[in-house]
């Protein structure tokens, strides 16, 4: 058994028995109540699920096992000469709750490289769909085409015992994460670079190798990919992609099926697709103003026009956060260091000054600040990844780290099939009448 799996097995067995005792002694304790407004308001804030890998604070932002994004940048292992954390380290932290050392992340990089080979027929599946199919649709199909290799599905078919679910889920999570950059890069190169594919470099770490297969071998792009893959990985359990993966996983669908379902949620414009929408909208603005570097007044006029047309400002607002997203700030710091003179990045910074007061002025937006998606596109454009319909795939590859480590925890803790109660609006009206 590998070192990470052994650690996870021990830690999860301990927590499982602690939680069994807690449910026995405190099972009837009330944690939350649900209001009518929450039932009609997308269940915002209702505490109703367990998610071990990260927790989202409305003010401080995401914390992975208690570590904020600035903490991760400081404490996670880095590769020689790099200033950004290795996503391998974050996966280790989320899975076992401990910061890994350099030797441990080097082992994980090698392990993922070892598991990364993709059978030829899977590429043929992708080749059979039109190149102009949206990359997120291709990505979901690519993930589903890997499902044949699921260890969980085949062991379940053979009659696996419940106590072994976590072990098979761990194998699937590791295999799938290892293969995702290859699938994603294949989609990018077939859709936008005439099928000129780039061989993986097994000597590079997971994030840098992904950058390499996309086609940019600069040290700065490798670093951005490490940062990008780290900061998009997890955002506690209630967001649409994480919750979908969790819900589907609760039926004992394997990691491939569950993750593919999560990706169909990430593909929505109110969620992960916002990263494509941001840059598309910025390009539309520059086009309509006829210049690459508009001033704040011109930008404000365009923002107002977008709102007048009944649309949202992409990249702004959040269902939980009430301050600027630390994932935005981390990318801003990266851009200030590496590409401060880029015109498109400067537009993003001007938007940061212009948009919040306008959204506040509407009097209904709970969070006028930028989210993670407001910055990434401008940096990717600078690095030559200009085909913005691909951006959500990048988000998806990173999101695998969080939702698949969480899936391992769900299987290890024996979390059951999700099945909340729904009611009809007629039932609700009667309920309220009776209360009166
Ligand atoms: N531009 C214009 N209006 C906005 C807005 C924005 N960026 N953000 C919120 N609003 C509006 C809502 O549409 C809603 O209007 P109605 O009452 O007329 O329906 C009102 O303000 C209240 O919304 P809220 O409670 O502040 O926000 P929600 O929790 O309902 O929605 C989110 C959150 C992210 C869907 C919303 O802010 C939004 O649509 N943002 C733009 C899309 C985006 O950037 N999504 C990415 C989020 C991060 C991610 O998941 O990747």
Short mmCIF file of C-alpha atoms and ligand atoms in Angstrom, two decimals:
data_model
loop_
_atom_site.label_atom_id
_atom_site.label_comp_id
_atom_site.label_asym_id
_atom_site.label_seq_id
_atom_site.Cartn_x
_atom_site.Cartn_y
_atom_site.Cartn_z
CA UNK A 1 0.00 0.00 0.00
CA UNK A 2 1.43 3.44 -0.90
CA UNK A 3 2.35 5.92 1.85
CA UNK A 4 -0.50 8.37 1.18
CA UNK A 5 -3.13 5.64 1.01
CA UNK A 6 -1.87 4.13 4.25
CA UNK A 7 -1.99 7.51 6.03
CA UNK A 8 -5.48 8.19 4.69
CA UNK A 9 -6.69 4.72 5.73
CA UNK A 10 -5.48 5.24 9.31
CA UNK A 11 -6.79 8.80 9.66
CA UNK A 12 -10.18 8.06 8.15
CA UNK A 13 -10.67 4.94 10.31
CA UNK A 14 -10.02 7.03 13.45
CA UNK A 15 -12.43 9.80 12.40
CA UNK A 16 -15.07 7.27 11.37
CA UNK A 17 -15.18 5.72 14.83
CA UNK A 18 -15.14 9.18 16.51
CA UNK A 19 -18.08 10.29 14.36
CA UNK A 20 -20.04 7.11 15.04
CA UNK A 21 -19.74 7.86 18.77
CA UNK A 22 -20.71 11.51 18.18
CA UNK A 23 -23.82 10.56 16.19
CA UNK A 24 -24.78 8.10 18.94
CA UNK A 25 -24.39 10.63 21.76
CA UNK A 26 -25.50 13.84 19.96
CA UNK A 27 -27.56 12.65 17.03
CA UNK A 28 -30.63 14.70 18.01
CA UNK A 29 -28.73 17.99 18.50
CA UNK A 30 -30.12 20.77 16.21
CA UNK A 31 -27.46 22.40 14.02
CA UNK A 32 -29.66 24.60 11.87
CA UNK A 33 -33.19 25.51 10.87
CA UNK A 34 -34.53 26.27 7.40
CA UNK A 35 -36.58 29.34 6.53
CA UNK A 36 -39.08 29.71 3.69
CA UNK A 37 -36.73 32.29 2.14
CA UNK A 38 -33.89 29.75 2.14
CA UNK A 39 -36.11 27.12 0.50
CA UNK A 40 -36.80 29.56 -2.34
CA UNK A 41 -33.31 31.05 -2.23
CA UNK A 42 -31.16 28.17 -3.41
CA UNK A 43 -30.70 26.80 0.13
CA UNK A 44 -28.09 29.49 0.91
CA UNK A 45 -26.42 28.96 4.25
CA UNK A 46 -28.32 25.80 5.27
CA UNK A 47 -25.83 23.63 7.17
CA UNK A 48 -26.60 20.13 5.99
CA UNK A 49 -23.52 18.33 4.73
CA UNK A 50 -20.10 17.18 5.88
CA UNK A 51 -17.05 18.26 3.84
CA UNK A 52 -13.66 17.63 5.42
CA UNK A 53 -11.28 19.17 2.89
CA UNK A 54 -12.05 22.90 3.08
CA UNK A 55 -14.31 25.50 4.64
CA UNK A 56 -15.50 28.85 3.23
CA UNK A 57 -15.71 31.94 5.43
CA UNK A 58 -17.72 34.84 3.91
CA UNK A 59 -15.06 37.36 4.97
CA UNK A 60 -11.77 35.47 5.06
CA UNK A 61 -12.47 33.26 2.06
CA UNK A 62 -11.52 29.66 1.53
CA UNK A 63 -9.44 27.73 4.07
CA UNK A 64 -8.07 24.32 3.21
CA UNK A 65 -7.74 22.37 6.44
CA UNK A 66 -7.38 25.73 8.19
CA UNK A 67 -4.84 27.16 5.71
CA UNK A 68 -5.78 30.29 3.73
CA UNK A 69 -4.49 30.91 0.21
CA UNK A 70 -1.64 33.16 1.45
CA UNK A 71 -0.79 30.38 3.95
CA UNK A 72 -0.66 27.82 1.14
CA UNK A 73 1.62 30.06 -0.89
CA UNK A 74 3.91 30.29 2.10
CA UNK A 75 3.83 26.75 3.50
CA UNK A 76 3.19 24.24 0.72
CA UNK A 77 6.33 22.75 -0.86
CA UNK A 78 7.62 24.40 -4.02
CA UNK A 79 9.84 23.07 -6.71
CA UNK A 80 13.38 24.49 -7.00
CA UNK A 81 13.30 28.12 -8.06
CA UNK A 82 9.49 28.40 -8.16
CA UNK A 83 7.55 30.83 -6.01
CA UNK A 84 4.18 29.08 -6.31
CA UNK A 85 2.92 26.07 -4.33
CA UNK A 86 2.68 22.63 -5.90
CA UNK A 87 -0.95 21.46 -6.25
CA UNK A 88 0.28 18.00 -5.28
CA UNK A 89 0.90 19.44 -1.82
CA UNK A 90 -2.65 20.75 -1.57
CA UNK A 91 -4.10 17.36 -2.53
CA UNK A 92 -2.02 15.74 0.21
CA UNK A 93 -3.14 18.38 2.72
CA UNK A 94 -6.82 17.99 1.82
CA UNK A 95 -6.66 14.21 1.91
CA UNK A 96 -4.84 13.67 5.19
CA UNK A 97 -4.94 17.07 6.90
CA UNK A 98 -1.14 17.45 7.12
CA UNK A 99 1.30 19.63 5.19
CA UNK A 100 3.53 17.30 3.17
CA UNK A 101 7.30 17.70 2.94
CA UNK A 102 9.25 18.05 -0.31
CA UNK A 103 9.99 14.34 -0.53
CA UNK A 104 6.31 13.48 -0.17
CA UNK A 105 5.17 15.84 -2.93
CA UNK A 106 7.98 14.61 -5.17
CA UNK A 107 6.64 11.07 -4.62
CA UNK A 108 3.12 12.24 -5.51
CA UNK A 109 4.32 13.97 -8.72
CA UNK A 110 6.02 10.73 -9.77
CA UNK A 111 3.00 8.65 -8.79
CA UNK A 112 0.65 10.79 -10.90
CA UNK A 113 3.10 10.70 -13.82
CA UNK A 114 3.17 6.88 -13.47
CA UNK A 115 -0.64 6.69 -13.57
CA UNK A 116 -1.09 9.24 -16.37
CA UNK A 117 -1.08 6.99 -19.47
CA UNK A 118 -4.34 7.23 -21.45
CA UNK A 119 -5.36 4.28 -23.67
CA UNK A 120 -5.58 5.19 -27.35
CA UNK A 121 -9.29 4.33 -27.73
CA UNK A 122 -10.18 7.17 -25.35
CA UNK A 123 -8.70 9.70 -27.76
CA UNK A 124 -10.68 8.06 -30.55
CA UNK A 125 -13.84 8.74 -28.55
CA UNK A 126 -12.93 12.42 -28.50
CA UNK A 127 -11.93 12.39 -32.16
CA UNK A 128 -15.40 11.19 -33.09
CA UNK A 129 -17.12 14.38 -31.90
CA UNK A 130 -16.98 17.68 -33.82
CA UNK A 131 -13.98 19.84 -32.92
CA UNK A 132 -16.23 22.82 -32.28
CA UNK A 133 -18.16 20.98 -29.54
CA UNK A 134 -17.76 23.10 -26.40
CA UNK A 135 -14.53 22.05 -24.60
CA UNK A 136 -16.47 21.43 -21.36
CA UNK A 137 -18.72 18.96 -23.19
CA UNK A 138 -15.64 17.29 -24.67
CA UNK A 139 -14.06 17.21 -21.22
CA UNK A 140 -17.07 15.51 -19.65
CA UNK A 141 -17.14 12.97 -22.48
CA UNK A 142 -13.38 12.44 -22.07
CA UNK A 143 -13.84 11.75 -18.35
CA UNK A 144 -16.72 9.37 -19.02
CA UNK A 145 -14.64 7.53 -21.62
CA UNK A 146 -12.12 6.76 -18.85
CA UNK A 147 -14.80 5.18 -16.64
CA UNK A 148 -14.17 1.74 -18.07
CA UNK A 149 -10.98 1.75 -15.96
CA UNK A 150 -12.79 2.37 -12.66
CA UNK A 151 -11.38 0.16 -9.90
CA UNK A 152 -14.44 0.92 -7.74
CA UNK A 153 -16.93 -0.13 -10.44
CA UNK A 154 -15.16 -3.40 -11.21
CA UNK A 155 -14.60 -4.32 -7.54
CA UNK A 156 -18.22 -3.48 -6.73
CA UNK A 157 -19.30 -5.77 -9.55
CA UNK A 158 -17.15 -8.53 -8.07
CA UNK A 159 -18.79 -8.00 -4.64
CA UNK A 160 -16.61 -5.60 -2.64
CA UNK A 161 -17.24 -5.21 1.11
CA UNK A 162 -18.37 -1.77 2.34
CA UNK A 163 -15.17 -1.31 4.35
CA UNK A 164 -13.15 -1.46 1.13
CA UNK A 165 -15.04 1.32 -0.67
CA UNK A 166 -12.52 3.97 0.36
CA UNK A 167 -9.58 1.96 -0.95
CA UNK A 168 -11.09 1.56 -4.44
CA UNK A 169 -12.21 5.21 -4.44
CA UNK A 170 -8.67 6.32 -3.60
CA UNK A 171 -7.34 4.32 -6.59
CA UNK A 172 -9.91 5.92 -8.91
CA UNK A 173 -9.22 9.43 -7.57
CA UNK A 174 -5.46 9.03 -8.07
CA UNK A 175 -5.84 7.56 -11.58
CA UNK A 176 -8.34 10.16 -12.71
CA UNK A 177 -6.37 13.15 -11.39
CA UNK A 178 -3.24 11.76 -13.05
CA UNK A 179 -4.97 11.49 -16.45
CA UNK A 180 -6.98 14.74 -16.48
CA UNK A 181 -4.21 17.07 -17.75
CA UNK A 182 -3.62 14.70 -20.69
CA UNK A 183 -7.33 14.64 -21.57
CA UNK A 184 -7.67 18.42 -21.18
CA UNK A 185 -4.54 19.21 -23.21
CA UNK A 186 -5.69 16.81 -25.93
CA UNK A 187 -9.01 18.69 -26.18
CA UNK A 188 -7.20 22.05 -26.31
CA UNK A 189 -4.74 21.02 -29.00
CA UNK A 190 -7.37 19.24 -31.15
CA UNK A 191 -9.84 22.10 -30.91
CA UNK A 192 -7.46 25.03 -31.36
CA UNK A 193 -4.07 23.79 -32.63
CA UNK A 194 -4.89 21.55 -35.60
CA UNK A 195 -4.40 18.35 -33.62
CA UNK A 196 -0.70 19.07 -33.03
CA UNK A 197 -0.32 17.29 -29.72
CA UNK A 198 2.58 17.61 -27.30
CA UNK A 199 3.97 14.57 -25.47
CA UNK A 200 3.86 14.64 -21.68
CA UNK A 201 7.13 15.30 -19.88
CA UNK A 202 7.22 12.81 -17.01
CA UNK A 203 10.03 14.74 -15.32
CA UNK A 204 7.85 17.79 -14.71
CA UNK A 205 5.45 18.19 -11.80
CA UNK A 206 1.69 17.80 -12.46
CA UNK A 207 0.88 21.51 -12.99
CA UNK A 208 3.98 22.33 -15.05
CA UNK A 209 3.47 19.26 -17.24
CA UNK A 210 -0.08 20.42 -17.95
CA UNK A 211 1.30 23.82 -19.00
CA UNK A 212 3.86 22.06 -21.17
CA UNK A 213 1.19 19.95 -22.93
CA UNK A 214 -0.91 23.08 -23.55
CA UNK A 215 2.07 24.52 -25.41
CA UNK A 216 3.82 27.14 -23.27
CA UNK A 217 7.16 26.12 -21.74
CA UNK A 218 8.09 29.32 -19.92
CA UNK A 219 8.90 29.23 -16.21
CA UNK A 220 6.25 31.91 -15.54
CA UNK A 221 3.49 29.88 -17.20
CA UNK A 222 4.52 26.75 -15.29
CA UNK A 223 4.25 28.82 -12.12
CA UNK A 224 0.86 30.21 -13.06
CA UNK A 225 -0.42 26.69 -13.74
CA UNK A 226 0.80 25.58 -10.30
CA UNK A 227 -0.96 28.55 -8.70
CA UNK A 228 -4.11 28.15 -10.81
CA UNK A 229 -4.39 24.44 -10.07
CA UNK A 230 -3.98 25.16 -6.36
CA UNK A 231 -6.44 28.02 -5.89
CA UNK A 232 -9.34 26.54 -7.92
CA UNK A 233 -9.21 23.14 -6.25
CA UNK A 234 -11.90 23.35 -3.58
CA UNK A 235 -14.48 25.78 -2.16
CA UNK A 236 -16.17 23.68 0.55
CA UNK A 237 -18.99 21.29 -0.31
CA UNK A 238 -22.06 23.35 -1.16
CA UNK A 239 -20.95 24.92 -4.45
CA UNK A 240 -22.67 23.40 -7.46
CA UNK A 241 -19.78 21.32 -8.87
CA UNK A 242 -18.71 19.95 -5.49
CA UNK A 243 -22.24 19.28 -4.34
CA UNK A 244 -23.13 17.54 -7.61
CA UNK A 245 -20.05 15.31 -7.39
CA UNK A 246 -20.99 14.53 -3.78
CA UNK A 247 -24.66 13.84 -4.55
CA UNK A 248 -23.91 11.52 -7.46
CA UNK A 249 -21.11 9.86 -5.47
CA UNK A 250 -23.56 9.17 -2.65
CA UNK A 251 -25.35 6.69 -4.94
CA UNK A 252 -22.00 4.79 -5.11
CA UNK A 253 -21.48 5.92 -8.68
CA UNK A 254 -17.69 5.75 -9.07
CA UNK A 255 -15.30 8.71 -9.16
CA UNK A 256 -15.47 9.01 -12.98
CA UNK A 257 -19.27 9.19 -13.14
CA UNK A 258 -19.49 11.47 -10.10
CA UNK A 259 -16.79 13.85 -11.32
CA UNK A 260 -18.28 14.01 -14.83
CA UNK A 261 -21.60 15.02 -13.26
CA UNK A 262 -19.82 17.70 -11.22
CA UNK A 263 -18.26 19.03 -14.42
CA UNK A 264 -21.67 19.49 -16.02
CA UNK A 265 -22.49 21.79 -13.08
CA UNK A 266 -19.19 23.65 -13.41
CA UNK A 267 -20.10 24.30 -17.06
CA UNK A 268 -22.91 26.69 -16.09
CA UNK A 269 -22.35 30.47 -16.54
CA UNK A 270 -23.29 31.28 -12.94
CA UNK A 271 -20.52 28.91 -11.80
CA UNK A 272 -17.29 27.88 -13.58
CA UNK A 273 -18.22 29.08 -17.06
CA UNK A 274 -18.01 32.63 -15.66
CA UNK A 275 -14.25 32.54 -16.38
CA UNK A 276 -14.99 32.31 -20.13
CA UNK A 277 -17.78 34.88 -19.84
CA UNK A 278 -15.49 37.42 -18.15
CA UNK A 279 -12.92 37.55 -20.91
CA UNK A 280 -15.56 37.32 -23.65
CA UNK A 281 -17.30 40.32 -22.09
CA UNK A 282 -14.01 42.24 -21.75
CA UNK A 283 -13.20 41.59 -25.44
CA UNK A 284 -16.71 42.79 -26.37
CA UNK A 285 -16.10 45.95 -24.34
CA UNK A 286 -12.73 46.64 -26.00
CA UNK A 287 -14.26 45.97 -29.40
CA UNK A 288 -17.19 48.28 -28.82
CA UNK A 289 -14.95 51.05 -27.43
CA UNK A 290 -12.44 50.49 -30.23
CA UNK A 291 -9.37 50.57 -27.98
CA UNK A 292 -7.28 48.17 -25.85
CA UNK A 293 -6.90 50.52 -22.88
CA UNK A 294 -10.16 52.36 -22.08
CA UNK A 295 -10.34 54.77 -19.15
CA UNK A 296 -12.51 54.27 -16.06
CA UNK A 297 -15.36 56.47 -17.33
CA UNK A 298 -15.59 54.47 -20.57
CA UNK A 299 -15.51 51.20 -18.62
CA UNK A 300 -18.23 52.44 -16.22
CA UNK A 301 -20.47 53.33 -19.18
CA UNK A 302 -20.05 49.81 -20.60
CA UNK A 303 -20.75 48.20 -17.21
CA UNK A 304 -23.96 50.23 -16.91
CA UNK A 305 -24.97 49.31 -20.44
CA UNK A 306 -24.53 45.59 -19.60
CA UNK A 307 -26.74 46.00 -16.52
CA UNK A 308 -29.33 48.00 -18.50
CA UNK A 309 -29.51 45.08 -20.94
CA UNK A 310 -30.60 42.91 -18.00
CA UNK A 311 -27.33 40.92 -17.77
CA UNK A 312 -25.01 40.20 -14.85
CA UNK A 313 -21.43 41.44 -14.67
CA UNK A 314 -19.44 38.21 -15.00
CA UNK A 315 -16.72 37.59 -12.42
CA UNK A 316 -18.44 39.72 -9.78
CA UNK A 317 -20.60 38.59 -6.87
CA UNK A 318 -20.69 35.37 -4.89
CA UNK A 319 -23.23 33.21 -3.10
CA UNK A 320 -21.14 33.09 0.12
CA UNK A 321 -18.21 35.54 -0.02
CA UNK A 322 -18.72 39.12 1.15
CA UNK A 323 -15.21 40.49 0.48
CA UNK A 324 -12.89 40.37 -2.57
CA UNK A 325 -12.13 36.71 -3.26
CA UNK A 326 -8.61 35.77 -1.99
CA UNK A 327 -8.30 33.68 -5.16
CA UNK A 328 -8.68 36.94 -7.14
CA UNK A 329 -6.11 38.62 -4.91
CA UNK A 330 -3.60 35.76 -5.32
CA UNK A 331 -3.84 36.09 -9.11
CA UNK A 332 -3.54 39.86 -8.88
CA UNK A 333 -0.33 39.51 -6.86
CA UNK A 334 0.98 37.07 -9.46
CA UNK A 335 0.10 39.49 -12.27
CA UNK A 336 1.67 42.45 -10.46
CA UNK A 337 4.90 40.48 -10.22
CA UNK A 338 5.03 38.91 -13.67
CA UNK A 339 2.89 40.89 -16.13
CA UNK A 340 2.08 44.30 -14.71
CA UNK A 341 2.48 46.01 -18.08
CA UNK A 342 -0.10 43.81 -19.86
CA UNK A 343 -2.94 46.00 -21.20
CA UNK A 344 -5.64 43.37 -20.63
CA UNK A 345 -4.53 42.87 -17.02
CA UNK A 346 -4.76 46.62 -16.49
CA UNK A 347 -8.36 46.54 -17.75
CA UNK A 348 -9.11 43.90 -15.07
CA UNK A 349 -7.59 46.17 -12.42
CA UNK A 350 -9.64 49.15 -13.61
CA UNK A 351 -12.78 46.98 -13.48
CA UNK A 352 -11.91 46.21 -9.85
CA UNK A 353 -12.17 49.96 -9.11
CA UNK A 354 -15.21 50.64 -11.28
CA UNK A 355 -17.59 47.68 -10.84
CA UNK A 356 -18.08 47.38 -7.03
CA UNK A 357 -19.58 50.87 -6.49
CA UNK A 358 -21.91 50.38 -9.48
CA UNK A 359 -23.12 47.00 -8.19
CA UNK A 360 -23.51 48.43 -4.67
CA UNK A 361 -25.62 51.20 -6.17
CA UNK A 362 -28.14 48.60 -7.41
CA UNK A 363 -29.03 48.00 -3.76
CA UNK A 364 -29.60 44.25 -4.15
CA UNK A 365 -26.23 42.65 -4.88
CA UNK A 366 -24.97 41.06 -1.64
CA UNK A 367 -21.34 40.94 -2.73
CA UNK A 368 -20.12 43.59 -5.21
CA UNK A 369 -16.54 42.24 -5.23
CA UNK A 370 -14.67 40.18 -7.83
CA UNK A 371 -14.59 36.39 -7.56
CA UNK A 372 -11.92 33.94 -8.78
CA UNK A 373 -13.12 34.15 -12.38
CA UNK A 374 -12.57 37.90 -12.74
CA UNK A 375 -8.80 37.63 -13.16
CA UNK A 376 -7.77 34.30 -14.66
CA UNK A 377 -8.67 34.99 -18.31
CA UNK A 378 -6.50 38.08 -18.60
CA UNK A 379 -3.46 36.16 -17.36
CA UNK A 380 -4.16 33.23 -19.68
CA UNK A 381 -4.46 35.62 -22.66
CA UNK A 382 -1.05 37.05 -21.76
CA UNK A 383 0.41 33.53 -21.79
CA UNK A 384 -1.07 32.80 -25.21
CA UNK A 385 -4.04 30.66 -24.10
CA UNK A 386 -6.54 32.97 -25.80
CA UNK A 387 -9.25 30.46 -26.66
CA UNK A 388 -11.56 31.32 -23.81
CA UNK A 389 -14.12 28.55 -24.33
CA UNK A 390 -11.39 26.28 -22.94
CA UNK A 391 -11.00 28.15 -19.64
CA UNK A 392 -13.59 26.21 -17.65
CA UNK A 393 -11.75 22.98 -18.47
CA UNK A 394 -8.73 24.37 -16.61
CA UNK A 395 -10.99 25.10 -13.64
CA UNK A 396 -12.35 21.54 -13.89
CA UNK A 397 -8.93 19.88 -13.82
CA UNK A 398 -8.11 21.77 -10.65
CA UNK A 399 -11.53 21.14 -9.07
CA UNK A 400 -10.83 17.40 -9.32
CA UNK A 401 -8.30 17.72 -6.49
CA UNK A 402 -10.94 18.92 -4.03
CA UNK A 403 -14.01 16.96 -5.03
CA UNK A 404 -12.14 13.67 -5.45
CA UNK A 405 -10.31 13.90 -2.12
CA UNK A 406 -13.72 14.71 -0.59
CA UNK A 407 -15.21 11.67 -2.36
CA UNK A 408 -12.55 9.48 -0.72
CA UNK A 409 -13.65 10.89 2.65
CA UNK A 410 -17.33 10.26 1.92
CA UNK A 411 -16.59 6.61 1.11
CA UNK A 412 -14.26 6.21 4.10
CA UNK A 413 -16.77 7.70 6.54
CA UNK A 414 -19.58 5.63 5.04
CA UNK A 415 -21.74 8.68 4.29
CA UNK A 416 -25.13 7.52 3.01
CA UNK A 417 -27.21 8.16 -0.09
CA UNK A 418 -28.31 11.83 -0.10
CA UNK A 419 -32.06 12.19 -0.04
CA UNK A 420 -33.37 15.50 1.34
CA UNK A 421 -37.14 16.01 1.63
CA UNK A 422 -38.94 18.17 -0.90
CA UNK A 423 -42.42 19.62 -0.47
CA UNK A 424 -44.89 21.19 -2.89
CA UNK A 425 -45.71 24.91 -2.72
CA UNK A 426 -49.29 23.83 -1.84
CA UNK A 427 -47.92 21.92 1.17
CA UNK A 428 -45.94 25.00 2.16
CA UNK A 429 -48.96 27.34 1.93
CA UNK A 430 -51.04 24.92 4.04
CA UNK A 431 -48.21 24.63 6.56
CA UNK A 432 -48.03 28.43 6.91
CA UNK A 433 -51.87 28.74 7.17
CA UNK A 434 -51.97 26.11 9.91
CA UNK A 435 -49.22 27.91 11.85
CA UNK A 436 -51.27 31.10 11.77
N1 LIG B 1 -24.03 41.50 -11.77
C1 LIG B 1 -25.33 41.92 -11.75
N2 LIG B 1 -26.23 41.52 -10.84
C2 LIG B 1 -25.79 40.66 -9.89
C3 LIG B 1 -24.47 40.22 -9.81
C4 LIG B 1 -23.58 40.65 -10.82
N3 LIG B 1 -22.30 40.22 -10.89
N4 LIG B 1 -24.34 39.39 -8.75
C5 LIG B 1 -25.56 39.32 -8.17
N5 LIG B 1 -26.45 40.09 -8.87
C6 LIG B 1 -27.89 40.21 -8.64
C7 LIG B 1 -28.53 38.84 -8.76
O1 LIG B 1 -28.72 38.47 -10.13
C8 LIG B 1 -29.82 39.05 -7.97
O2 LIG B 1 -30.70 39.79 -8.77
P1 LIG B 1 -32.29 39.45 -8.79
O3 LIG B 1 -32.74 39.62 -7.37
O4 LIG B 1 -32.84 40.47 -9.73
O5 LIG B 1 -32.43 38.04 -9.27
C9 LIG B 1 -29.34 39.95 -6.84
O6 LIG B 1 -28.15 40.62 -7.32
C10 LIG B 1 -29.02 39.22 -5.55
O7 LIG B 1 -28.05 38.23 -5.82
P2 LIG B 1 -27.00 37.79 -4.68
O8 LIG B 1 -27.78 37.23 -3.54
O9 LIG B 1 -26.04 38.88 -4.41
O10 LIG B 1 -26.18 36.64 -5.41
P3 LIG B 1 -26.55 35.11 -5.58
O11 LIG B 1 -26.05 34.37 -4.39
O12 LIG B 1 -27.98 34.92 -5.96
O13 LIG B 1 -25.69 34.71 -6.87
C11 LIG B 1 -23.79 34.64 -8.27
C12 LIG B 1 -24.30 34.58 -6.83
C13 LIG B 1 -22.31 34.27 -8.29
C14 LIG B 1 -24.55 33.60 -9.11
C15 LIG B 1 -24.02 36.07 -8.81
O14 LIG B 1 -23.28 36.98 -8.04
C16 LIG B 1 -23.69 36.20 -10.28
O15 LIG B 1 -24.53 35.93 -11.13
N6 LIG B 1 -22.41 36.64 -10.63
C17 LIG B 1 -21.97 36.71 -11.99
C18 LIG B 1 -21.58 35.31 -12.49
C19 LIG B 1 -20.28 34.84 -11.82
O16 LIG B 1 -19.30 35.55 -11.74
N7 LIG B 1 -20.28 33.56 -11.36
C20 LIG B 1 -19.06 32.91 -10.81
C21 LIG B 1 -19.12 32.65 -9.31
C22 LIG B 1 -17.88 31.94 -8.83
C23 LIG B 1 -17.88 30.52 -9.30
O17 LIG B 1 -18.75 29.73 -8.88
O18 LIG B 1 -17.04 30.15 -10.12
#
